[in-house]
Short mmCIF file of N, CA and C in Angstrom, two decimals:
data_model
loop_
_atom_site.label_atom_id
_atom_site.label_comp_id
_atom_site.label_asym_id
_atom_site.label_seq_id
_atom_site.Cartn_x
_atom_site.Cartn_y
_atom_site.Cartn_z
N MET A 13 23.40 7.62 17.35
CA MET A 13 23.46 6.28 16.94
C MET A 13 24.63 6.10 15.95
N LYS A 14 25.34 5.05 16.13
CA LYS A 14 26.53 4.70 15.23
C LYS A 14 26.05 3.64 14.18
N ILE A 15 26.01 4.02 12.94
CA ILE A 15 25.50 3.17 11.94
C ILE A 15 26.56 2.80 10.91
N ALA A 16 26.71 1.54 10.60
CA ALA A 16 27.53 1.09 9.49
C ALA A 16 26.80 0.94 8.20
N ILE A 17 27.37 1.46 7.13
CA ILE A 17 26.80 1.19 5.78
C ILE A 17 27.81 0.41 5.03
N VAL A 18 27.39 -0.75 4.48
CA VAL A 18 28.27 -1.56 3.77
C VAL A 18 27.93 -1.34 2.25
N GLY A 19 28.92 -0.71 1.56
CA GLY A 19 28.78 -0.37 0.16
C GLY A 19 28.53 1.11 -0.03
N PHE A 20 29.07 1.63 -1.15
CA PHE A 20 28.86 3.02 -1.46
C PHE A 20 28.32 3.01 -2.92
N GLY A 21 26.98 2.74 -3.03
CA GLY A 21 26.38 2.75 -4.35
C GLY A 21 24.96 3.51 -4.26
N ALA A 22 24.16 3.19 -5.11
CA ALA A 22 22.80 3.87 -5.27
C ALA A 22 22.02 3.73 -3.99
N ALA A 23 21.98 2.54 -3.38
CA ALA A 23 21.24 2.36 -2.16
C ALA A 23 21.79 3.18 -1.00
N ALA A 24 23.13 3.22 -0.96
CA ALA A 24 23.74 4.03 0.13
C ALA A 24 23.52 5.52 -0.12
N ILE A 25 23.58 5.92 -1.35
CA ILE A 25 23.32 7.37 -1.58
C ILE A 25 21.90 7.70 -1.17
N GLY A 26 20.94 6.87 -1.49
CA GLY A 26 19.53 7.20 -1.01
C GLY A 26 19.50 7.25 0.48
N TYR A 27 20.15 6.35 1.13
CA TYR A 27 20.18 6.46 2.60
C TYR A 27 20.83 7.62 3.13
N PHE A 28 21.92 8.09 2.57
CA PHE A 28 22.61 9.30 3.01
C PHE A 28 21.81 10.55 2.84
N GLU A 29 21.04 10.58 1.75
CA GLU A 29 20.12 11.72 1.54
C GLU A 29 19.13 11.91 2.70
N ARG A 30 18.79 10.85 3.25
CA ARG A 30 17.88 10.86 4.39
C ARG A 30 18.46 11.18 5.70
N MET A 31 19.79 10.75 5.79
CA MET A 31 20.46 10.78 7.08
C MET A 31 21.55 11.83 7.20
N LYS A 32 21.91 12.48 6.17
CA LYS A 32 23.13 13.35 6.15
C LYS A 32 23.03 14.51 7.21
N ASP A 33 21.79 14.99 7.46
CA ASP A 33 21.66 16.12 8.35
C ASP A 33 21.23 15.74 9.73
N THR A 34 21.41 14.47 10.04
CA THR A 34 21.02 14.02 11.44
C THR A 34 22.28 14.02 12.28
N GLU A 35 22.12 13.64 13.56
CA GLU A 35 23.23 13.53 14.46
C GLU A 35 23.82 12.14 14.45
N HIS A 36 23.30 11.22 13.66
CA HIS A 36 23.81 9.86 13.62
C HIS A 36 25.17 9.80 12.91
N GLU A 37 26.01 8.96 13.49
CA GLU A 37 27.37 8.68 12.86
C GLU A 37 27.20 7.70 11.78
N LEU A 38 27.53 8.04 10.54
CA LEU A 38 27.52 7.08 9.46
C LEU A 38 28.89 6.64 8.96
N HIS A 39 29.19 5.38 9.07
CA HIS A 39 30.50 4.85 8.72
C HIS A 39 30.34 3.97 7.46
N VAL A 40 30.94 4.39 6.37
CA VAL A 40 30.81 3.69 5.08
C VAL A 40 31.96 2.78 4.86
N PHE A 41 31.69 1.47 4.64
CA PHE A 41 32.75 0.51 4.34
C PHE A 41 32.55 0.12 2.85
N GLU A 42 33.58 0.54 2.06
CA GLU A 42 33.58 0.24 0.61
C GLU A 42 34.75 -0.52 0.23
N LYS A 43 34.61 -1.68 -0.48
CA LYS A 43 35.67 -2.52 -0.87
C LYS A 43 36.59 -1.90 -1.98
N SER A 44 36.03 -0.97 -2.73
CA SER A 44 36.85 -0.36 -3.82
C SER A 44 37.99 0.53 -3.25
N ALA A 45 38.98 0.81 -4.05
CA ALA A 45 40.07 1.55 -3.53
C ALA A 45 39.78 3.04 -3.29
N ASP A 46 38.80 3.61 -4.11
CA ASP A 46 38.52 5.01 -3.97
C ASP A 46 37.21 5.22 -4.74
N ILE A 47 36.78 6.54 -4.70
CA ILE A 47 35.48 6.89 -5.34
C ILE A 47 35.46 6.52 -6.78
N TYR A 48 36.55 6.64 -7.47
CA TYR A 48 36.53 6.41 -8.93
C TYR A 48 36.56 4.89 -9.22
N SER A 49 36.80 4.06 -8.30
CA SER A 49 36.83 2.58 -8.49
C SER A 49 35.49 1.98 -8.24
N THR A 50 34.65 2.65 -7.59
CA THR A 50 33.27 2.07 -7.31
C THR A 50 32.49 1.94 -8.50
N SER A 51 31.49 1.12 -8.56
CA SER A 51 30.65 0.91 -9.75
C SER A 51 29.26 1.48 -9.45
N ILE A 52 29.17 2.59 -8.89
CA ILE A 52 27.90 3.15 -8.43
C ILE A 52 26.77 3.00 -9.59
N SER A 53 25.81 2.13 -9.21
CA SER A 53 24.72 1.79 -10.00
C SER A 53 25.11 1.34 -11.41
N GLY A 54 26.28 0.89 -11.65
CA GLY A 54 26.71 0.24 -12.88
C GLY A 54 26.94 1.31 -13.96
N ILE A 55 26.87 2.62 -13.63
CA ILE A 55 27.03 3.62 -14.70
C ILE A 55 28.43 4.14 -14.91
N ARG A 56 29.35 3.66 -14.06
CA ARG A 56 30.73 4.23 -14.17
C ARG A 56 31.42 4.08 -15.46
N ALA A 57 31.09 2.99 -16.17
CA ALA A 57 31.88 2.70 -17.42
C ALA A 57 31.43 3.76 -18.57
N ASP A 58 30.13 4.08 -18.69
CA ASP A 58 29.80 4.87 -19.82
C ASP A 58 28.95 6.12 -19.55
N GLY A 59 28.64 6.33 -18.29
CA GLY A 59 27.93 7.55 -17.97
C GLY A 59 26.57 7.65 -18.44
N LYS A 60 25.87 6.53 -18.55
CA LYS A 60 24.41 6.50 -18.97
C LYS A 60 23.53 6.19 -17.77
N LEU A 61 22.45 6.85 -17.72
CA LEU A 61 21.45 6.62 -16.67
C LEU A 61 20.07 6.24 -17.46
N PHE A 62 19.38 5.29 -16.95
CA PHE A 62 18.14 4.89 -17.58
C PHE A 62 16.97 4.92 -16.67
N VAL A 63 15.78 5.23 -17.19
CA VAL A 63 14.58 5.22 -16.46
C VAL A 63 13.67 4.31 -17.30
N SER A 64 13.37 3.13 -16.62
CA SER A 64 12.61 2.11 -17.36
C SER A 64 11.95 1.12 -16.40
N ALA A 65 10.75 0.75 -16.70
CA ALA A 65 10.06 -0.26 -15.88
C ALA A 65 10.54 -1.65 -16.33
N GLU A 66 11.24 -1.72 -17.45
CA GLU A 66 11.68 -2.97 -17.95
C GLU A 66 13.08 -3.37 -17.70
N MET A 67 13.78 -2.55 -16.95
CA MET A 67 15.16 -2.88 -16.58
C MET A 67 15.25 -3.20 -15.12
N GLY A 68 16.34 -3.88 -14.75
CA GLY A 68 16.55 -4.19 -13.29
C GLY A 68 16.22 -5.55 -12.81
N GLY A 69 15.93 -6.47 -13.78
CA GLY A 69 15.59 -7.79 -13.38
C GLY A 69 14.20 -7.82 -12.79
N ASP A 70 14.14 -8.56 -11.71
CA ASP A 70 12.82 -8.79 -10.98
C ASP A 70 12.56 -7.65 -9.94
N ILE A 71 13.47 -6.69 -9.80
CA ILE A 71 13.21 -5.63 -8.82
C ILE A 71 12.36 -4.60 -9.46
N GLU A 72 11.30 -4.28 -8.86
CA GLU A 72 10.38 -3.19 -9.36
C GLU A 72 10.64 -1.96 -8.58
N ILE A 73 11.15 -1.00 -9.32
CA ILE A 73 11.47 0.30 -8.71
C ILE A 73 10.55 1.36 -9.44
N PRO A 74 9.74 2.07 -8.62
CA PRO A 74 8.81 2.96 -9.19
C PRO A 74 9.52 3.99 -10.17
N MET A 75 8.92 4.32 -11.28
CA MET A 75 9.48 5.25 -12.19
C MET A 75 9.80 6.61 -11.59
N ASP A 76 8.96 7.13 -10.74
CA ASP A 76 9.23 8.42 -10.15
C ASP A 76 10.47 8.36 -9.33
N LEU A 77 10.75 7.27 -8.59
CA LEU A 77 11.92 7.07 -7.85
C LEU A 77 13.15 7.02 -8.68
N GLN A 78 13.02 6.29 -9.77
CA GLN A 78 14.15 6.25 -10.74
C GLN A 78 14.52 7.55 -11.27
N LYS A 79 13.51 8.33 -11.59
CA LYS A 79 13.69 9.70 -12.16
C LYS A 79 14.34 10.64 -11.04
N GLN A 80 13.98 10.46 -9.78
CA GLN A 80 14.56 11.23 -8.72
C GLN A 80 16.10 10.94 -8.58
N PHE A 81 16.41 9.68 -8.74
CA PHE A 81 17.80 9.24 -8.70
C PHE A 81 18.53 9.86 -9.80
N VAL A 82 18.07 9.83 -11.05
CA VAL A 82 18.69 10.46 -12.23
C VAL A 82 18.80 11.98 -12.01
N ASP A 83 17.80 12.60 -11.53
CA ASP A 83 17.81 14.05 -11.31
C ASP A 83 18.97 14.42 -10.27
N PHE A 84 19.05 13.50 -9.31
CA PHE A 84 20.17 13.72 -8.28
C PHE A 84 21.49 13.76 -8.89
N TYR A 85 21.77 12.83 -9.81
CA TYR A 85 23.06 12.85 -10.54
C TYR A 85 23.17 14.03 -11.41
N ILE A 86 22.08 14.29 -12.13
CA ILE A 86 22.15 15.52 -13.12
C ILE A 86 22.47 16.79 -12.34
N ASN A 87 21.80 16.90 -11.08
CA ASN A 87 21.98 18.11 -10.33
C ASN A 87 23.46 18.25 -9.81
N HIS A 88 24.19 17.20 -9.81
CA HIS A 88 25.62 17.22 -9.41
C HIS A 88 26.60 17.38 -10.63
N SER A 89 26.01 17.54 -11.80
CA SER A 89 26.82 17.67 -13.00
C SER A 89 26.88 19.17 -13.33
N SER A 90 27.92 19.49 -14.12
CA SER A 90 28.01 20.96 -14.51
C SER A 90 28.01 21.03 -16.02
N GLY A 91 27.93 19.95 -16.73
CA GLY A 91 28.03 20.01 -18.17
C GLY A 91 26.76 19.67 -18.84
N GLN A 92 26.79 19.31 -20.12
CA GLN A 92 25.67 18.97 -20.85
C GLN A 92 25.21 17.52 -20.62
N VAL A 93 23.92 17.34 -20.71
CA VAL A 93 23.36 16.01 -20.52
C VAL A 93 22.51 15.75 -21.73
N GLU A 94 22.86 14.69 -22.50
CA GLU A 94 22.08 14.23 -23.59
C GLU A 94 20.87 13.40 -23.15
N THR A 95 19.73 13.68 -23.68
CA THR A 95 18.54 12.90 -23.27
C THR A 95 17.91 12.28 -24.51
N GLY A 96 17.06 11.37 -24.33
CA GLY A 96 16.34 10.73 -25.37
C GLY A 96 15.60 9.51 -24.91
N ALA A 97 14.95 8.73 -25.73
CA ALA A 97 14.20 7.57 -25.45
C ALA A 97 14.52 6.53 -26.45
N SER A 98 14.55 5.26 -25.94
CA SER A 98 14.78 4.18 -26.93
C SER A 98 13.45 3.86 -27.62
N PHE A 99 13.57 3.42 -28.81
CA PHE A 99 12.44 2.90 -29.58
C PHE A 99 11.22 3.85 -29.58
N LYS A 100 11.50 5.14 -29.89
CA LYS A 100 10.39 6.07 -30.13
C LYS A 100 9.64 5.64 -31.42
N ASN A 101 10.44 5.13 -32.31
CA ASN A 101 9.86 4.70 -33.60
C ASN A 101 9.37 3.24 -33.42
N PRO A 102 8.07 2.98 -33.56
CA PRO A 102 7.52 1.62 -33.34
C PRO A 102 8.04 0.62 -34.42
N GLN A 103 8.43 1.14 -35.51
CA GLN A 103 8.90 0.21 -36.59
C GLN A 103 10.20 -0.40 -36.17
N TYR A 104 11.13 0.32 -35.49
CA TYR A 104 12.43 -0.18 -35.01
C TYR A 104 12.13 -1.20 -33.94
N TYR A 105 11.16 -0.96 -33.02
CA TYR A 105 10.89 -1.88 -31.99
C TYR A 105 10.44 -3.18 -32.58
N LYS A 106 9.53 -3.13 -33.51
CA LYS A 106 8.96 -4.25 -34.21
C LYS A 106 10.08 -5.07 -34.93
N ARG A 107 10.93 -4.37 -35.60
CA ARG A 107 12.02 -5.11 -36.34
C ARG A 107 13.01 -5.81 -35.31
N PHE A 108 13.32 -5.14 -34.25
CA PHE A 108 14.13 -5.84 -33.24
C PHE A 108 13.48 -7.08 -32.64
N TYR A 109 12.20 -6.86 -32.34
CA TYR A 109 11.40 -8.02 -31.81
C TYR A 109 11.30 -9.18 -32.74
N GLU A 110 11.02 -8.87 -34.01
CA GLU A 110 10.98 -9.90 -35.10
C GLU A 110 12.24 -10.61 -35.29
N SER A 111 13.37 -9.94 -35.03
CA SER A 111 14.69 -10.58 -35.15
C SER A 111 15.14 -11.38 -33.92
N GLY A 112 14.24 -11.54 -32.99
CA GLY A 112 14.57 -12.34 -31.86
C GLY A 112 15.05 -11.62 -30.57
N PHE A 113 15.08 -10.29 -30.64
CA PHE A 113 15.61 -9.46 -29.52
C PHE A 113 14.40 -9.16 -28.69
N LEU A 114 14.65 -8.81 -27.40
CA LEU A 114 13.55 -8.28 -26.56
C LEU A 114 13.89 -6.89 -26.33
N PRO A 115 13.36 -5.94 -27.09
CA PRO A 115 13.71 -4.54 -26.96
C PRO A 115 13.21 -4.00 -25.68
N ILE A 116 13.89 -3.09 -25.05
CA ILE A 116 13.51 -2.50 -23.75
C ILE A 116 13.30 -1.09 -24.06
N THR A 117 12.16 -0.51 -23.58
CA THR A 117 11.91 0.93 -23.74
C THR A 117 12.42 1.63 -22.50
N ALA A 118 13.07 2.75 -22.70
CA ALA A 118 13.65 3.51 -21.61
C ALA A 118 13.87 4.98 -22.03
N ASP A 119 13.79 5.84 -21.08
CA ASP A 119 14.33 7.19 -21.27
C ASP A 119 15.78 7.13 -20.84
N PHE A 120 16.62 7.85 -21.63
CA PHE A 120 18.04 7.76 -21.17
C PHE A 120 18.61 9.12 -20.99
N TYR A 121 19.64 9.25 -20.12
CA TYR A 121 20.29 10.47 -19.86
C TYR A 121 21.72 10.07 -19.90
N HIS A 122 22.47 10.71 -20.87
CA HIS A 122 23.84 10.47 -21.05
C HIS A 122 24.72 11.62 -20.47
N ILE A 123 25.38 11.34 -19.39
CA ILE A 123 26.24 12.33 -18.80
C ILE A 123 27.62 12.26 -19.38
N GLY A 124 28.08 11.15 -19.79
CA GLY A 124 29.42 10.99 -20.35
C GLY A 124 30.34 10.51 -19.28
N THR A 125 31.35 9.66 -19.76
CA THR A 125 32.24 9.10 -18.83
C THR A 125 33.07 10.16 -18.08
N ASP A 126 33.69 11.10 -18.73
CA ASP A 126 34.50 12.04 -18.09
C ASP A 126 33.75 12.92 -17.13
N GLN A 127 32.55 13.35 -17.58
CA GLN A 127 31.70 14.23 -16.66
C GLN A 127 31.30 13.38 -15.53
N LEU A 128 30.99 12.06 -15.73
CA LEU A 128 30.50 11.29 -14.60
C LEU A 128 31.54 11.22 -13.46
N LYS A 129 32.79 11.15 -13.92
CA LYS A 129 33.83 11.14 -12.86
C LYS A 129 33.76 12.34 -11.92
N GLN A 130 33.41 13.48 -12.54
CA GLN A 130 33.28 14.73 -11.72
C GLN A 130 32.08 14.65 -10.91
N VAL A 131 31.00 14.07 -11.52
CA VAL A 131 29.68 13.99 -10.68
C VAL A 131 29.89 13.10 -9.50
N LEU A 132 30.62 11.96 -9.67
CA LEU A 132 30.88 11.06 -8.56
C LEU A 132 31.66 11.74 -7.47
N PHE A 133 32.71 12.45 -7.95
CA PHE A 133 33.56 13.24 -7.03
C PHE A 133 32.70 14.24 -6.27
N ASN A 134 31.84 15.01 -6.97
CA ASN A 134 30.98 15.97 -6.32
C ASN A 134 30.11 15.40 -5.22
N ILE A 135 29.50 14.26 -5.55
CA ILE A 135 28.72 13.57 -4.53
C ILE A 135 29.53 13.16 -3.36
N PHE A 136 30.57 12.51 -3.63
CA PHE A 136 31.57 12.10 -2.55
C PHE A 136 31.99 13.24 -1.66
N GLU A 137 32.42 14.29 -2.29
CA GLU A 137 32.90 15.45 -1.54
C GLU A 137 31.90 16.11 -0.66
N ASP A 138 30.65 16.08 -1.13
CA ASP A 138 29.46 16.55 -0.34
C ASP A 138 29.35 15.75 0.92
N TYR A 139 29.35 14.39 0.77
CA TYR A 139 29.17 13.53 1.91
C TYR A 139 30.37 13.59 2.84
N LYS A 140 31.55 13.63 2.25
CA LYS A 140 32.75 13.63 3.00
C LYS A 140 32.84 14.81 3.85
N SER A 141 32.36 15.92 3.40
CA SER A 141 32.46 17.24 4.11
C SER A 141 31.55 17.28 5.35
N ARG A 142 30.65 16.31 5.45
CA ARG A 142 29.71 16.37 6.54
C ARG A 142 30.41 15.70 7.81
N LYS A 143 30.14 16.31 8.95
CA LYS A 143 30.81 15.85 10.19
C LYS A 143 30.35 14.48 10.59
N ASN A 144 29.20 13.93 10.14
CA ASN A 144 28.74 12.64 10.66
C ASN A 144 28.96 11.50 9.66
N ILE A 145 29.65 11.70 8.56
CA ILE A 145 29.89 10.67 7.60
C ILE A 145 31.33 10.37 7.47
N ARG A 146 31.76 9.08 7.57
CA ARG A 146 33.20 8.75 7.48
C ARG A 146 33.26 7.62 6.36
N PHE A 147 34.29 7.74 5.61
CA PHE A 147 34.48 6.61 4.51
C PHE A 147 35.74 5.81 4.84
N TYR A 148 35.58 4.53 4.60
CA TYR A 148 36.68 3.52 4.70
C TYR A 148 36.72 2.75 3.44
N PHE A 149 37.64 3.23 2.50
CA PHE A 149 37.81 2.54 1.28
C PHE A 149 38.73 1.35 1.41
N GLU A 150 38.77 0.47 0.51
CA GLU A 150 39.59 -0.72 0.53
C GLU A 150 39.29 -1.53 1.84
N ASN A 151 37.98 -1.58 2.16
CA ASN A 151 37.51 -2.19 3.38
C ASN A 151 36.34 -3.02 3.12
N GLU A 152 36.57 -4.25 2.57
CA GLU A 152 35.51 -5.11 2.27
C GLU A 152 34.99 -5.89 3.53
N VAL A 153 33.73 -5.74 3.83
CA VAL A 153 33.06 -6.46 4.96
C VAL A 153 32.76 -7.88 4.54
N LYS A 154 33.23 -8.81 5.28
CA LYS A 154 33.02 -10.20 4.98
C LYS A 154 32.16 -10.91 5.97
N VAL A 155 32.06 -10.36 7.25
CA VAL A 155 31.28 -11.04 8.31
C VAL A 155 30.40 -10.00 9.05
N ILE A 156 29.18 -10.19 9.20
CA ILE A 156 28.34 -9.40 9.96
C ILE A 156 27.75 -10.29 11.10
N ASP A 157 27.87 -9.87 12.37
CA ASP A 157 27.36 -10.71 13.53
C ASP A 157 26.69 -9.75 14.49
N PHE A 158 26.01 -10.37 15.40
CA PHE A 158 25.33 -9.53 16.43
C PHE A 158 25.78 -10.03 17.77
N GLN A 159 25.89 -9.04 18.71
CA GLN A 159 26.24 -9.32 20.05
C GLN A 159 25.34 -8.46 20.88
N GLY A 160 24.32 -9.07 21.48
CA GLY A 160 23.32 -8.30 22.19
C GLY A 160 22.58 -7.36 21.22
N GLU A 161 22.61 -6.02 21.56
CA GLU A 161 21.98 -5.01 20.70
C GLU A 161 22.96 -4.44 19.73
N SER A 162 24.18 -4.95 19.68
CA SER A 162 25.23 -4.32 18.86
C SER A 162 25.44 -5.19 17.60
N VAL A 163 25.94 -4.58 16.59
CA VAL A 163 26.28 -5.21 15.26
C VAL A 163 27.86 -5.16 15.22
N ILE A 164 28.38 -6.36 14.92
CA ILE A 164 29.88 -6.42 14.77
C ILE A 164 30.24 -6.74 13.27
N LEU A 165 31.11 -5.91 12.74
CA LEU A 165 31.60 -6.14 11.40
C LEU A 165 33.02 -6.74 11.43
N ASP A 166 33.19 -7.90 10.82
CA ASP A 166 34.47 -8.57 10.71
C ASP A 166 35.10 -8.75 12.06
N ASN A 167 34.31 -9.06 13.01
CA ASN A 167 34.74 -9.32 14.41
C ASN A 167 35.60 -8.18 14.98
N GLU A 168 35.40 -6.99 14.53
CA GLU A 168 36.33 -5.88 14.80
C GLU A 168 35.64 -4.55 15.08
N HIS A 169 34.64 -4.17 14.27
CA HIS A 169 34.00 -2.84 14.37
C HIS A 169 32.64 -3.05 15.00
N THR A 170 32.32 -2.22 15.99
CA THR A 170 31.01 -2.29 16.73
C THR A 170 30.20 -1.15 16.35
N PHE A 171 28.80 -1.46 16.02
CA PHE A 171 27.92 -0.41 15.70
C PHE A 171 26.54 -0.68 16.39
N ASP A 172 25.70 0.30 16.38
CA ASP A 172 24.33 0.13 16.79
C ASP A 172 23.40 -0.47 15.73
N LYS A 173 23.66 -0.14 14.55
CA LYS A 173 22.85 -0.61 13.42
C LYS A 173 23.77 -0.82 12.22
N VAL A 174 23.31 -1.61 11.26
CA VAL A 174 24.03 -1.81 9.97
C VAL A 174 23.06 -1.71 8.80
N VAL A 175 23.45 -1.05 7.75
CA VAL A 175 22.70 -0.97 6.51
C VAL A 175 23.55 -1.65 5.48
N VAL A 176 23.01 -2.75 4.91
CA VAL A 176 23.76 -3.43 3.90
C VAL A 176 23.25 -2.93 2.59
N ALA A 177 24.13 -2.17 1.91
CA ALA A 177 23.77 -1.51 0.65
C ALA A 177 24.68 -1.93 -0.38
N ALA A 178 25.14 -3.20 -0.39
CA ALA A 178 26.06 -3.78 -1.32
C ALA A 178 25.42 -3.94 -2.68
N GLY A 179 26.12 -3.68 -3.72
CA GLY A 179 25.57 -3.90 -5.06
C GLY A 179 25.69 -5.36 -5.47
N ARG A 180 25.65 -5.55 -6.79
CA ARG A 180 25.77 -6.90 -7.36
C ARG A 180 26.94 -7.72 -6.80
N SER A 181 28.03 -7.06 -6.70
CA SER A 181 29.24 -7.88 -6.21
C SER A 181 29.14 -8.16 -4.80
N GLY A 182 28.21 -7.62 -4.05
CA GLY A 182 28.01 -7.94 -2.61
C GLY A 182 27.13 -9.06 -2.37
N HIS A 183 26.73 -9.76 -3.43
CA HIS A 183 25.75 -10.87 -3.27
C HIS A 183 26.23 -11.96 -2.36
N VAL A 184 27.56 -12.18 -2.29
CA VAL A 184 28.11 -13.25 -1.39
C VAL A 184 27.78 -12.90 0.04
N LEU A 185 28.08 -11.65 0.40
CA LEU A 185 27.79 -11.14 1.77
C LEU A 185 26.28 -11.32 2.14
N VAL A 186 25.48 -10.93 1.19
CA VAL A 186 24.01 -10.98 1.44
C VAL A 186 23.63 -12.47 1.58
N LYS A 187 24.10 -13.33 0.72
CA LYS A 187 23.80 -14.72 0.80
C LYS A 187 24.26 -15.28 2.16
N ASP A 188 25.46 -14.94 2.53
CA ASP A 188 25.90 -15.38 3.92
C ASP A 188 25.02 -14.96 5.08
N ILE A 189 24.51 -13.70 5.00
CA ILE A 189 23.62 -13.14 6.03
C ILE A 189 22.42 -13.98 6.03
N ILE A 190 21.79 -14.17 4.91
CA ILE A 190 20.54 -14.86 4.86
C ILE A 190 20.69 -16.33 5.35
N THR A 191 21.75 -16.96 4.98
CA THR A 191 21.97 -18.33 5.38
C THR A 191 22.21 -18.40 6.97
N LYS A 192 22.95 -17.38 7.44
CA LYS A 192 23.32 -17.43 8.85
C LYS A 192 22.11 -17.04 9.79
N PHE A 193 21.24 -16.22 9.34
CA PHE A 193 20.25 -15.70 10.19
C PHE A 193 18.78 -16.10 9.77
N HIS A 194 18.72 -17.05 8.82
CA HIS A 194 17.42 -17.58 8.35
C HIS A 194 16.79 -18.36 9.38
#
């Protein structure tokens, strides 16, 4: 089966982990210029990963799944990882709350910006080395359509299935899909 994946972020990585050893062809369309330009799960800027039931807006992601994701990144690192928890001290939590803030409790894992670049590269190289995964950077998908049993991307690329794994910046595509096929 020939499958298109729109976006190369946390959702796509989860999908690859399940599909990387199959015979399916996986074609990744990423609008960023390269692996270093992606904003994989929003951690690119500072190299911090969080496990918290209070983060992520209205999306509820089980804590064990969040921890598996963090462990996946850590397993692709070769350096030190700083760990800790926010607001271990209840007095700090109370002071923040009394000052009008809504403190969030979380376990954190700090890989660091420089080490994160290497982690992202390691993940990308692993997937790129597989015979069934192909990447197309600087390739923003703007239109998804169906023709019979096939999926057509941008009136040009034909696939058996599509996985839309776009992050926050892909909200326009997701909104268009919902509007078009609702």
